[in-house]
Coordinates of C-alpha atoms in Angstrom, one line a residue:
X22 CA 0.0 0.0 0.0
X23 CA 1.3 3.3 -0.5
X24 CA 0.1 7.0 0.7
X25 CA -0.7 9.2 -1.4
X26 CA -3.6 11.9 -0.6
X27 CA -7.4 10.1 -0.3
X28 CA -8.3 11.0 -3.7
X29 CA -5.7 9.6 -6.4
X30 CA -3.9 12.4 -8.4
X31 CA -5.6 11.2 -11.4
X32 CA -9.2 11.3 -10.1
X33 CA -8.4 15.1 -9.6
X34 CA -10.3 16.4 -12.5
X35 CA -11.7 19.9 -12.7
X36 CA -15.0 21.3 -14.1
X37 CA -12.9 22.5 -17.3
X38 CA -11.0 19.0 -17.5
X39 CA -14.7 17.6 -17.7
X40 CA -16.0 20.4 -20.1
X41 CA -12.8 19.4 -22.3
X42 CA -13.6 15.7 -22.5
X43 CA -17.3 16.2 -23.3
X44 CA -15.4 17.0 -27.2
X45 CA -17.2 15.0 -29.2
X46 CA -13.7 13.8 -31.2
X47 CA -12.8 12.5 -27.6
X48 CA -16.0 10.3 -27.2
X49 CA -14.9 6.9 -29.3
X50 CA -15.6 3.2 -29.6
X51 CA -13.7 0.4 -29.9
X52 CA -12.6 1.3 -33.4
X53 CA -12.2 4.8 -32.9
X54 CA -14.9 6.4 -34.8
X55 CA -18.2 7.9 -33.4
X56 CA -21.2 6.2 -34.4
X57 CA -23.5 7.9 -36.5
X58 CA -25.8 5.3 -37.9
X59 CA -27.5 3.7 -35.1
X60 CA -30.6 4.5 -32.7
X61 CA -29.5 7.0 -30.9
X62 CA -30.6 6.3 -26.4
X63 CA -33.2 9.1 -25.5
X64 CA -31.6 11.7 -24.9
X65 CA -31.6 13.9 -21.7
X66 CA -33.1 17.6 -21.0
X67 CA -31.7 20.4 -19.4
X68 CA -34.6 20.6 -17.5
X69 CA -33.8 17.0 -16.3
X70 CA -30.1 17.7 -15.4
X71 CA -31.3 20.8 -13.3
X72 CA -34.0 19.0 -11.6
X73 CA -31.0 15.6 -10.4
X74 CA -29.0 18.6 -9.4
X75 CA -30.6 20.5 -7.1
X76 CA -31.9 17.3 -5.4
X77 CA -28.5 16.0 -4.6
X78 CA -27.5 15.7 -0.9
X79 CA -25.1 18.1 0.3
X80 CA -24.0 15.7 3.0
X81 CA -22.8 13.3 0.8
X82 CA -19.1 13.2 0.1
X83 CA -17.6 13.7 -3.0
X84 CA -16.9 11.0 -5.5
X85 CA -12.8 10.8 -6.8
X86 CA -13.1 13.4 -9.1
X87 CA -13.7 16.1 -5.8
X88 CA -16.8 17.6 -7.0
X89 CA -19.2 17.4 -4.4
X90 CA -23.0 17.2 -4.2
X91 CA -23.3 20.6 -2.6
X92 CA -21.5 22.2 -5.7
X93 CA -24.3 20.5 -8.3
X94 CA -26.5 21.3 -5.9
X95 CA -25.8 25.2 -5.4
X96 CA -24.8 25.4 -9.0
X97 CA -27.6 23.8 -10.6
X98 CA -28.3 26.3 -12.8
X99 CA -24.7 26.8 -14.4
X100 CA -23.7 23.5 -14.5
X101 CA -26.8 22.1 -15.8
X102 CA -26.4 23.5 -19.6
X103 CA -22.6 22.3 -19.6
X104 CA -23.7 18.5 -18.3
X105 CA -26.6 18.4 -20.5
X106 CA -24.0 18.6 -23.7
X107 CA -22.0 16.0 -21.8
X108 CA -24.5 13.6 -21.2
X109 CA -25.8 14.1 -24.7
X110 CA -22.5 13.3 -26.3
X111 CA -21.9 10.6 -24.0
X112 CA -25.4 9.0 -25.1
X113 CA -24.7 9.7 -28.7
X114 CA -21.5 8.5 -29.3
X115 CA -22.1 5.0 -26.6
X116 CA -19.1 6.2 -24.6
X117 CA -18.5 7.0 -21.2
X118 CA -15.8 9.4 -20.3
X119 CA -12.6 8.2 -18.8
X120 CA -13.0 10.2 -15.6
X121 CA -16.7 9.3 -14.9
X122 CA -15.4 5.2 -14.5
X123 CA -13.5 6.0 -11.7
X124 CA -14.5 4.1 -8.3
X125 CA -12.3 4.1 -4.8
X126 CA -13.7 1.0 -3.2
X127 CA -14.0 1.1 0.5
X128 CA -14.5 -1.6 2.3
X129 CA -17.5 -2.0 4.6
X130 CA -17.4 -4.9 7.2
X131 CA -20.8 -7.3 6.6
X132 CA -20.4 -8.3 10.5
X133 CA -18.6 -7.1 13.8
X134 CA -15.9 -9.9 13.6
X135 CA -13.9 -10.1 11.0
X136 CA -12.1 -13.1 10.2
X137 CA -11.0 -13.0 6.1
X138 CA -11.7 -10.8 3.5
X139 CA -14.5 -12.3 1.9
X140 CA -16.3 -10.5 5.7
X141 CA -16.0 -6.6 3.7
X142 CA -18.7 -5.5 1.4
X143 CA -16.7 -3.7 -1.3
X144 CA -18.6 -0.4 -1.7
X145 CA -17.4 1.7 -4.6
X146 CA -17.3 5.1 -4.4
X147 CA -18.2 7.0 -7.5
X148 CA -18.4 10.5 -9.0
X149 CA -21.4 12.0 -8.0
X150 CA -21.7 13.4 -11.5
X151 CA -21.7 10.0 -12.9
X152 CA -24.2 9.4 -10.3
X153 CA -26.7 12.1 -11.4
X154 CA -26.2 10.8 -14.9
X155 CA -26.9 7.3 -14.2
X156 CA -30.2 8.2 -12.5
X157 CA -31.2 10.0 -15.6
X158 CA -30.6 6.8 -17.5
X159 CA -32.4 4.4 -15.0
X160 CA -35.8 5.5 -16.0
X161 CA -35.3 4.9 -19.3
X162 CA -33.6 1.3 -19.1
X163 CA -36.5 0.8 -16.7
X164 CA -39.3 1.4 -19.9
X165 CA -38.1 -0.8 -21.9
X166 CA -37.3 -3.9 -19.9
X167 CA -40.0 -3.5 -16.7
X168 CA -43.0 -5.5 -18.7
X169 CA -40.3 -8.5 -19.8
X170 CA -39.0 -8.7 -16.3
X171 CA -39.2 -11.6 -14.0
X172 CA -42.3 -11.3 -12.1
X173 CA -40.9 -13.3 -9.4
X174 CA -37.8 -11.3 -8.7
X175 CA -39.1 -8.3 -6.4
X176 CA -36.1 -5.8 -6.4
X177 CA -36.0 -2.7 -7.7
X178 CA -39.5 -2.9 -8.5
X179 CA -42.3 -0.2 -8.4
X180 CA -45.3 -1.8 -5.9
X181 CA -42.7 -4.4 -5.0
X182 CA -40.9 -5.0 -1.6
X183 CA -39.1 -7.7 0.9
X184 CA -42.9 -8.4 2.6
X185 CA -44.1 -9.2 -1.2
X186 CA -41.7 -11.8 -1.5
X187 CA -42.1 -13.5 1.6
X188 CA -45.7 -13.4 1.6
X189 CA -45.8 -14.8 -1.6
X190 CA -42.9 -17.7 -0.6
X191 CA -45.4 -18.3 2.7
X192 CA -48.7 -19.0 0.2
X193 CA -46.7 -21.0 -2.5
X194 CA -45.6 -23.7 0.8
X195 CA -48.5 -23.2 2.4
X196 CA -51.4 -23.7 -0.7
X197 CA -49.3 -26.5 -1.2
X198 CA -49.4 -28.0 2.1
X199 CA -53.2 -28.0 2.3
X200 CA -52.8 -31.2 0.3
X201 CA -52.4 -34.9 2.2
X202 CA -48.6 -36.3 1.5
X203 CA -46.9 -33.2 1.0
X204 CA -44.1 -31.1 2.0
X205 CA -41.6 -28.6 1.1
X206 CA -37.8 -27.9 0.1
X207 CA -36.6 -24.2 0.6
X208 CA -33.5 -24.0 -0.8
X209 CA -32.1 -20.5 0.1
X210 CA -28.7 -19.4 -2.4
X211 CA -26.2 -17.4 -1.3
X212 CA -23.6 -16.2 -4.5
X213 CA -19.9 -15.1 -4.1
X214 CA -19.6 -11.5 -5.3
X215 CA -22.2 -11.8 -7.3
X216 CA -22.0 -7.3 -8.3
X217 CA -17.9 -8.2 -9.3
X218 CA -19.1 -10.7 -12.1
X219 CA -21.4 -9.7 -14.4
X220 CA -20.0 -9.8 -17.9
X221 CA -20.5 -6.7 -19.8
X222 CA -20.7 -8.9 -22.9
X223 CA -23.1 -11.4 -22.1
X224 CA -25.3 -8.8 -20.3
X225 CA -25.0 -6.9 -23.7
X226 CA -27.2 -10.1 -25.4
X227 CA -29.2 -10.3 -22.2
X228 CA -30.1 -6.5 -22.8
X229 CA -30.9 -7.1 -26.6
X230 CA -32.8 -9.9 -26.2
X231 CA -35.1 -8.0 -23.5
X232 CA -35.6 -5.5 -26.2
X233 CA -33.1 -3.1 -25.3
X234 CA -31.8 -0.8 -28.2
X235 CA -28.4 -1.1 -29.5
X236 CA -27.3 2.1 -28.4
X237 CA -28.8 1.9 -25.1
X238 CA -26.8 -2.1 -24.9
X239 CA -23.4 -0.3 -26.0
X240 CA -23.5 2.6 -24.0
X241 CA -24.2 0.5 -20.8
X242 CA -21.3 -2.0 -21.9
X243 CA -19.0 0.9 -22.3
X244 CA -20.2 2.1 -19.2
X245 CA -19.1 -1.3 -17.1
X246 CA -15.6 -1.6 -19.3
X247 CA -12.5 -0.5 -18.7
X248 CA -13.5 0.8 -15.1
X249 CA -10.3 2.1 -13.1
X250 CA -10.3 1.2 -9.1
X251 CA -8.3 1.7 -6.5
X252 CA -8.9 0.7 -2.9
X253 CA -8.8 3.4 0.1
X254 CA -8.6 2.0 3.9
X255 CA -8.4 4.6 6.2
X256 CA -5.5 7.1 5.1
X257 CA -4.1 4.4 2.7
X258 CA -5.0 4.0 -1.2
X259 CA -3.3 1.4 -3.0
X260 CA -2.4 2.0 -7.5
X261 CA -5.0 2.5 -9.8
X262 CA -5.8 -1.0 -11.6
X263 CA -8.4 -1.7 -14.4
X264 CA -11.1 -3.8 -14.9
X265 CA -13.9 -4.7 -17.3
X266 CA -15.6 -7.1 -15.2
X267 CA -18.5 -6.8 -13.0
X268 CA -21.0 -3.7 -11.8
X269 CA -18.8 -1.7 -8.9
X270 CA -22.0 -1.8 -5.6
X271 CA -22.5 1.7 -5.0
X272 CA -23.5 2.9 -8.8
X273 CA -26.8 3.7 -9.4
X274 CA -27.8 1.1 -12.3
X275 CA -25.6 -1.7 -10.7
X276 CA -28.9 -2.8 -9.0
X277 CA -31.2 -3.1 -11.9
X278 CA -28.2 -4.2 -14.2
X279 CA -27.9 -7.3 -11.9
X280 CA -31.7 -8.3 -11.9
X281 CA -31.6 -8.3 -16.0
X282 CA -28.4 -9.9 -15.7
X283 CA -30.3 -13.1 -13.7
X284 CA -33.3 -12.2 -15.3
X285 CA -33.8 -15.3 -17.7
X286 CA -32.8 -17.9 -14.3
X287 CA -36.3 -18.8 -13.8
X288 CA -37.7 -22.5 -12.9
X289 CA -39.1 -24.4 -15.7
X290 CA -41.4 -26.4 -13.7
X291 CA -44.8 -25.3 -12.2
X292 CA -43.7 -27.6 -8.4
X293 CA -40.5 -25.7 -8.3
X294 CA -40.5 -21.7 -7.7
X295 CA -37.6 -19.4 -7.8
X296 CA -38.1 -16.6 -5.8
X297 CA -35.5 -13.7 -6.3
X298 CA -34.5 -10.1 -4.4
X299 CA -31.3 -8.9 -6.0
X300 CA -28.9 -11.5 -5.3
X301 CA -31.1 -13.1 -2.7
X302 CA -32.2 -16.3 -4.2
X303 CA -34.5 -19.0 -2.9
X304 CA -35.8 -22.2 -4.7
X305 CA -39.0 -23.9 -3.5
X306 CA -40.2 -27.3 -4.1
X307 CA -43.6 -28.4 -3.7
X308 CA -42.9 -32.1 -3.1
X309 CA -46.0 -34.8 -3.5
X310 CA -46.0 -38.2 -2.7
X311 CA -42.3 -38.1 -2.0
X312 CA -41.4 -36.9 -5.6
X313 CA -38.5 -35.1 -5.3
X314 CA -36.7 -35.4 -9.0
X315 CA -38.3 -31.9 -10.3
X316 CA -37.0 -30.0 -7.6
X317 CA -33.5 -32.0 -7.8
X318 CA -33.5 -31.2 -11.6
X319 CA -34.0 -27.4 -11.0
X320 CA -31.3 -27.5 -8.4
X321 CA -29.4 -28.6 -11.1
X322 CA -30.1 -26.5 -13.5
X323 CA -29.4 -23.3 -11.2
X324 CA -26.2 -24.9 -10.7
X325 CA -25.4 -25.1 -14.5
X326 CA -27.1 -21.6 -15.2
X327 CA -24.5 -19.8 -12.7
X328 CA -21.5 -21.7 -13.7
X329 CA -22.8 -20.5 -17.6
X330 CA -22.8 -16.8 -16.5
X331 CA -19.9 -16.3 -14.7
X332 CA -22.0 -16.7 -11.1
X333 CA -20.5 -18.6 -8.4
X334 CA -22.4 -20.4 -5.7
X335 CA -20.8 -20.3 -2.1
X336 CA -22.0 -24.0 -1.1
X337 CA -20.9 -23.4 2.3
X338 CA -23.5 -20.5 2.9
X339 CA -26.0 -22.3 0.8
X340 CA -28.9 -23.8 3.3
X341 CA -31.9 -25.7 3.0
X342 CA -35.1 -25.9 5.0
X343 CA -37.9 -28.6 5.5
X344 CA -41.3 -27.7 5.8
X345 CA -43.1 -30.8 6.4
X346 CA -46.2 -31.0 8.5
X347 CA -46.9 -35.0 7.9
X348 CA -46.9 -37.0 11.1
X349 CA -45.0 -40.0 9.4
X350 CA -42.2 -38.6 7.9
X351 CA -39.0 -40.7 6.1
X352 CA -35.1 -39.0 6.2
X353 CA -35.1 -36.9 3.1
X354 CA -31.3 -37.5 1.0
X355 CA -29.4 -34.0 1.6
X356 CA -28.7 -32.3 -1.7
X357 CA -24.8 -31.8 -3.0
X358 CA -24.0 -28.5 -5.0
X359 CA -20.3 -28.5 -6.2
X360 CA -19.5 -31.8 -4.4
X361 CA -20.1 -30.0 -1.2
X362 CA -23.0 -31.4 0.7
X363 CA -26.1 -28.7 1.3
X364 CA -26.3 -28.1 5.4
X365 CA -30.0 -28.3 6.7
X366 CA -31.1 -26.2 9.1
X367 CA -34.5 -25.3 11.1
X368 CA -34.4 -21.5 10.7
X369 CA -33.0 -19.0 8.6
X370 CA -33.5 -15.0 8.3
X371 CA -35.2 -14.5 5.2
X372 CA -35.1 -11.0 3.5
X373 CA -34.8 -10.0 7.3
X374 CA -37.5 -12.4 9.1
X375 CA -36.8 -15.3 10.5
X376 CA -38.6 -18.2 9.1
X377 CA -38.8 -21.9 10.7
X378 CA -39.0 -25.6 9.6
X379 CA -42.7 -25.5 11.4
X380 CA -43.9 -22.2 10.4
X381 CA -44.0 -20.3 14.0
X382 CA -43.0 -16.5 14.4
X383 CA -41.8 -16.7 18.1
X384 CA -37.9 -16.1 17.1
X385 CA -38.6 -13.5 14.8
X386 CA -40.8 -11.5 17.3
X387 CA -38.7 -12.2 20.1
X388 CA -35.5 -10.5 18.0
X389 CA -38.0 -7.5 17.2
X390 CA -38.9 -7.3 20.9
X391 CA -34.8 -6.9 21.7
X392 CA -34.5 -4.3 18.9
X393 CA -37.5 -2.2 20.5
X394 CA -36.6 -2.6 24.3
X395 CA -33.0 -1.3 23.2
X396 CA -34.5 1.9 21.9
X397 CA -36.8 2.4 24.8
X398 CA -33.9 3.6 26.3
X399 CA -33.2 6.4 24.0
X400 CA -36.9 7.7 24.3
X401 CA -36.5 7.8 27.9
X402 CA -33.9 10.2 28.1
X403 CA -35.6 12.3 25.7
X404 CA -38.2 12.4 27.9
X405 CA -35.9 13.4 30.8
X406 CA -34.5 16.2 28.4
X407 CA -38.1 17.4 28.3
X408 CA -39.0 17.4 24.7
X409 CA -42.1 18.2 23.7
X410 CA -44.8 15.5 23.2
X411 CA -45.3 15.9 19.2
X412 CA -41.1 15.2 18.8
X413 CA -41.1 12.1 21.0
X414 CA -44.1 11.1 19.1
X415 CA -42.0 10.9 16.0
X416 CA -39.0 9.8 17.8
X417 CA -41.1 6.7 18.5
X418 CA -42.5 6.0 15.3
X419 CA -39.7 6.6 13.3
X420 CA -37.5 4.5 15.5
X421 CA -39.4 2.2 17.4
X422 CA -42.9 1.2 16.4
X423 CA -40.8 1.0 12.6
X424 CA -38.8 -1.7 14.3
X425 CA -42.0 -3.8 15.9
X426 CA -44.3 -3.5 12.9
X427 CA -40.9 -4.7 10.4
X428 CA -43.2 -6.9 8.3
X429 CA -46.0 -6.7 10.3
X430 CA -48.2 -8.1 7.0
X431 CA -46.0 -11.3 7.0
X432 CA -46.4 -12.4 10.9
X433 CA -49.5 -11.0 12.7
X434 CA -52.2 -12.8 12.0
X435 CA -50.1 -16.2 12.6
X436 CA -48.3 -14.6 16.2
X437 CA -49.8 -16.3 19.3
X438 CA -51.8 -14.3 21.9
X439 CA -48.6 -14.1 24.3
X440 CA -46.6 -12.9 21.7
X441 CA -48.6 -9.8 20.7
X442 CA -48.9 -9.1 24.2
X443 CA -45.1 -9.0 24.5
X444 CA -45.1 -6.4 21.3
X445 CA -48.1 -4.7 22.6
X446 CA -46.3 -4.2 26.1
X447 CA -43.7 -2.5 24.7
X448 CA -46.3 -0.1 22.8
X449 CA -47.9 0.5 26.3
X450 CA -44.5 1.4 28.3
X451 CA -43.9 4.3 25.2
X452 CA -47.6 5.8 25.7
X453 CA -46.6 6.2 29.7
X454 CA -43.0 7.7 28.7
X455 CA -44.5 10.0 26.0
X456 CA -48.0 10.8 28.4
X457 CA -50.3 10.1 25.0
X458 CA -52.1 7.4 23.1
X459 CA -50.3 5.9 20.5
X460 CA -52.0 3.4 17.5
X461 CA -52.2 -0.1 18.5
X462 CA -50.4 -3.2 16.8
X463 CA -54.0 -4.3 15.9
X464 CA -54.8 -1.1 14.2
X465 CA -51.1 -0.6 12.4
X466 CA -51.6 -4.2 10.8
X467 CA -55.4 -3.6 10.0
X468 CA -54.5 -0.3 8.4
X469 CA -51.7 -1.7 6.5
X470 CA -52.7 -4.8 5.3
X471 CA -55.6 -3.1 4.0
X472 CA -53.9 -0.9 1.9
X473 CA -50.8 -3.3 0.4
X474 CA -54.3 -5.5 -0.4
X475 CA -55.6 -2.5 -2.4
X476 CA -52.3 -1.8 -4.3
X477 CA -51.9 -5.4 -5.0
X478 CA -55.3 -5.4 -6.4
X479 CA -55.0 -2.6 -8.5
X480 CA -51.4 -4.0 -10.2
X481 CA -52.3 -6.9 -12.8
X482 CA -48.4 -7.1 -13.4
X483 CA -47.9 -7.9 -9.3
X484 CA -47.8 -12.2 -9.0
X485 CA -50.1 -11.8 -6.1
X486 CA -52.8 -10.0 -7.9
X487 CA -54.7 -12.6 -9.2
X488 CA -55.0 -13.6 -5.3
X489 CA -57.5 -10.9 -5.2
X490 CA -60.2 -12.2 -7.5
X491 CA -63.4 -9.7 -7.2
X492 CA -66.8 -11.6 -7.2
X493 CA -69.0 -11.1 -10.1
X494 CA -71.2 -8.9 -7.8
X495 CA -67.9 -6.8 -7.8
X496 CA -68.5 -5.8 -4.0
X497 CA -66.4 -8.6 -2.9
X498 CA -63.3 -10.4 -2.7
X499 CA -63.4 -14.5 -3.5
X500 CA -62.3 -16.3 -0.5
X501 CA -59.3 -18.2 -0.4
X502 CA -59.7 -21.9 0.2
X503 CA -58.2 -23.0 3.3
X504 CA -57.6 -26.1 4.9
X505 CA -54.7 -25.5 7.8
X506 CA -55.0 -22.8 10.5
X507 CA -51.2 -21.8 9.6
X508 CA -52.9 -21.0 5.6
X509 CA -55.8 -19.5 6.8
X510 CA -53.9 -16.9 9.1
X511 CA -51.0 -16.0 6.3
X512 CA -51.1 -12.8 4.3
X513 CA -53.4 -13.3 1.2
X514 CA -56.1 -15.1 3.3
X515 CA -56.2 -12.6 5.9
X516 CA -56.2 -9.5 3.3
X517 CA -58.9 -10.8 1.3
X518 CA -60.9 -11.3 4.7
X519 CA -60.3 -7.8 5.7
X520 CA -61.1 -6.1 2.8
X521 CA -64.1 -7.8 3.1
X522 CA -64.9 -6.6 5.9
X523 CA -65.4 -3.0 5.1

């Protein structure tokens, strides 16, 4: 490592250095000539520019070229004619400037003990003004591929979130297990550095098969191509290396370039579901009568797919989970990815809830309980410091009724009696701090699970729309067919129920 200032010497690049480069006889592909005779990518307005300016945060710290979101920010209005030619040029001719692919990579430990380096996140830090650009960009990627995507990968999606894709997991296993002679294989994936190896040439044909234009597909792979990094920890920055592999975490389109990059990894068979968030990936198999060679086949075939696009399973965080409510059950053969055998365990934190082999929400509550009790604390002293009512009001919801109603919609309705007396206990002891009534748990997971219901409703593209199925009288909801108590309290049953109700 060597010591040079934070910000490398050549990542020191003025506003003139940038107007200079924005040239267009300095914007050039592979060949070096400017394309003329393609589809030129939408192209971006001044207006636009001003508007991703002046919201930039002026906390934020600069990216390696020095220029800070306070200066867009407080000179929107001159620097938003200059970037608009930039980012026109840069659209026009599929080429990114030099100093706009520059990323310091920090990195951000995943857990308090470290013990190797695969335990650091490697966040990139990037030029804000690349930044501003890319977010001018996402909307328009977005058009084009949102109606091809996935419906089962939740990420990144408008009227999508973490609660969807649980819910959704829960009513695939449960529905299922309605059914005599059945039970269920969660397989939940965990990928090595999955951001660091997308291929900017494969995700090129990924792009253009999800009717991306060719301009758009070249500009993103010059984007991700011949990206210069160094690493900064603490006052130390190592040399400046290249790359042209992977998507550095941190840029704005890294996110949405990785869910069309795993985009066409879907299951081909209706017993076997695969569930994606980002890089969080979880298989399902709905197993009858013992029948486990569909689900074995689309293990296999995930297994093939990533080692086909540069993806690499970590076998030894890779976990699977039984659900299986039989009363005679028979050892089940543990699966093997990579010659490593597949550990089998009887909970696991899903998308940030903790889900169990039988189904129950006492671990997950209890951790939620810990969070809130700790934060009581805090509320306390602001009550000694005498705040007024209406800021300790949002203190608490902000900081701890956010924490007890985490995914409310997913675990209510199955809780036990004790259990919501624990959470509303907690409620109770704020109201006495504060000296005010404060909404009860009942009333926060009525209130919510009525409205998710109605946006779900309302979204034919959201895979849990067709759970709401209005009755030809069009006053009412169909009724989902239950057989178990643990089905008939899960999400969709309970929604439909309540909007019933009104």
């Amino acid at each position: 490592m060597q010591h040079p200032s934070p910000t490398p010497p050549t990542a020191q690049v003025s506003s003139a250095t940038l107007v200079s480069h924005a040239s267009p006889t300095t914007f050039t592909t592979v060949n070096g000539t400017v394309p003329t005779d393609h589809p030129s990518l939408s192209t971006v307005t001044e207006e636009d520019v001003l508007r991703v300016f002046r919201k930039q945060n002026p906390r934020k710290s600069p990216g390696p070229d020095s220029v800070s979101p306070a200066t867009l920010r407080h000179c929107a209005e001159e620097l938003s004619p200059i970037f608009t030619h930039i980012f026109n040029i840069s659209l026009e001719s599929c080429h990114v400037p030099a100093c706009f692919k520059l990323s310091i990579i920090v990195p951000v430990p995943k857990k308090p003990r470290i013990t190797g380096l695969n335990d650091y996140r490697p966040v990139a830090l990037t030029s804000v003004i690349m930044k501003s650009f890319e977010r001018l960009v996402l909307p328009h990627l977005k058009s084009f591929t949102s109606p091809l995507l996935d419906p089962l990968q939740f990420a990144y999606r408008a009227n999508r979130s973490v609660d969807d894709a649980i819910n959704l997991a829960l009513h695939f296993i449960l529905q299922h297990l309605d059914s005599p002679g059945t039970y269920a294989r969660i397989l939940f994936v965990d990928f090595s550095s999955v951001f660091n190896t997308i291929l900017p040439a494969l995700l090129q044909d990924k792009l253009s098969m999800l009717n991306v234009p060719n301009s758009t597909c070249r500009w993103i792979t010059d984007f991700l191509t011949d990206r210069r990094q160094c690493v900064r920890l603490g006052k130390n920055v190592s040399t400046t290396q290249t790359f042209s592999t992977g998507s550095p975490q941190g840029c704005v389109l890294s996110p949405l370039l990785f869910s069309l990059y795993t985009n066409c990894c879907t299951s081909s068979h209706d017993s076997v579901k695969l569930i994606k968030f980002a890089d969080d990936t979880t298989l399902i198999g709905l197993i009858s009568d013992g029948d486990e060679s569909a689900y074995r086949r689309e293990v296999e075939r995930l297994v093939y797919w990533c080692s086909s696009n540069n993806l690499e399973l970590n076998a030894q965080k890779t976990v699977e989970m039984i659900v299986d409510f039989r009363k005679v059950t028979a050892p089940s053969l543990p699966l093997v990815l990579t010659d490593t055998p597949v550990t089998t365990v009887d909970s696991f934190r899903f998308l940030g809830t903790t889900i169990t082999h039988d189904l129950r929400w006492e671990p997950s509550i209890s951790s939620l309980i810990k969070k809130a009790q700790q934060r009581m604390y805090f509320l306390r002293q602001l009550k000694k410091a005498k705040l007024p009512v209406q800021m300790m009001v949002q203190f608490y919801t902000a900081i701890i009724e956010s924490i007890l109603t985490s995914s409310i919609t997913v675990w209510y309705t199955g809780a036990t009696v004790r259990d919501k007396h624990r959470l509303q206990h907690i409620m109770r002891s704020a109201e006495k701090v504060i000296g005010c009534s404060l909404p009860s748990l009942q009333d926060l997971y009525v209130s919510r699970t009525r409205g998710r219901a109605g946006r779900l409703a309302a979204d034919p593209s959201h895979p849990g729309h067709r759970l709401f199925e209005p009755l030809p009288s069009g006053r009412r909801l169909r009724s989902i067919r239950t057989r178990t108590s643990c089905h008939k309290n899960s999400f969709f049953p309970s929604a439909v129920r309540l909007v019933n109700s009104l």
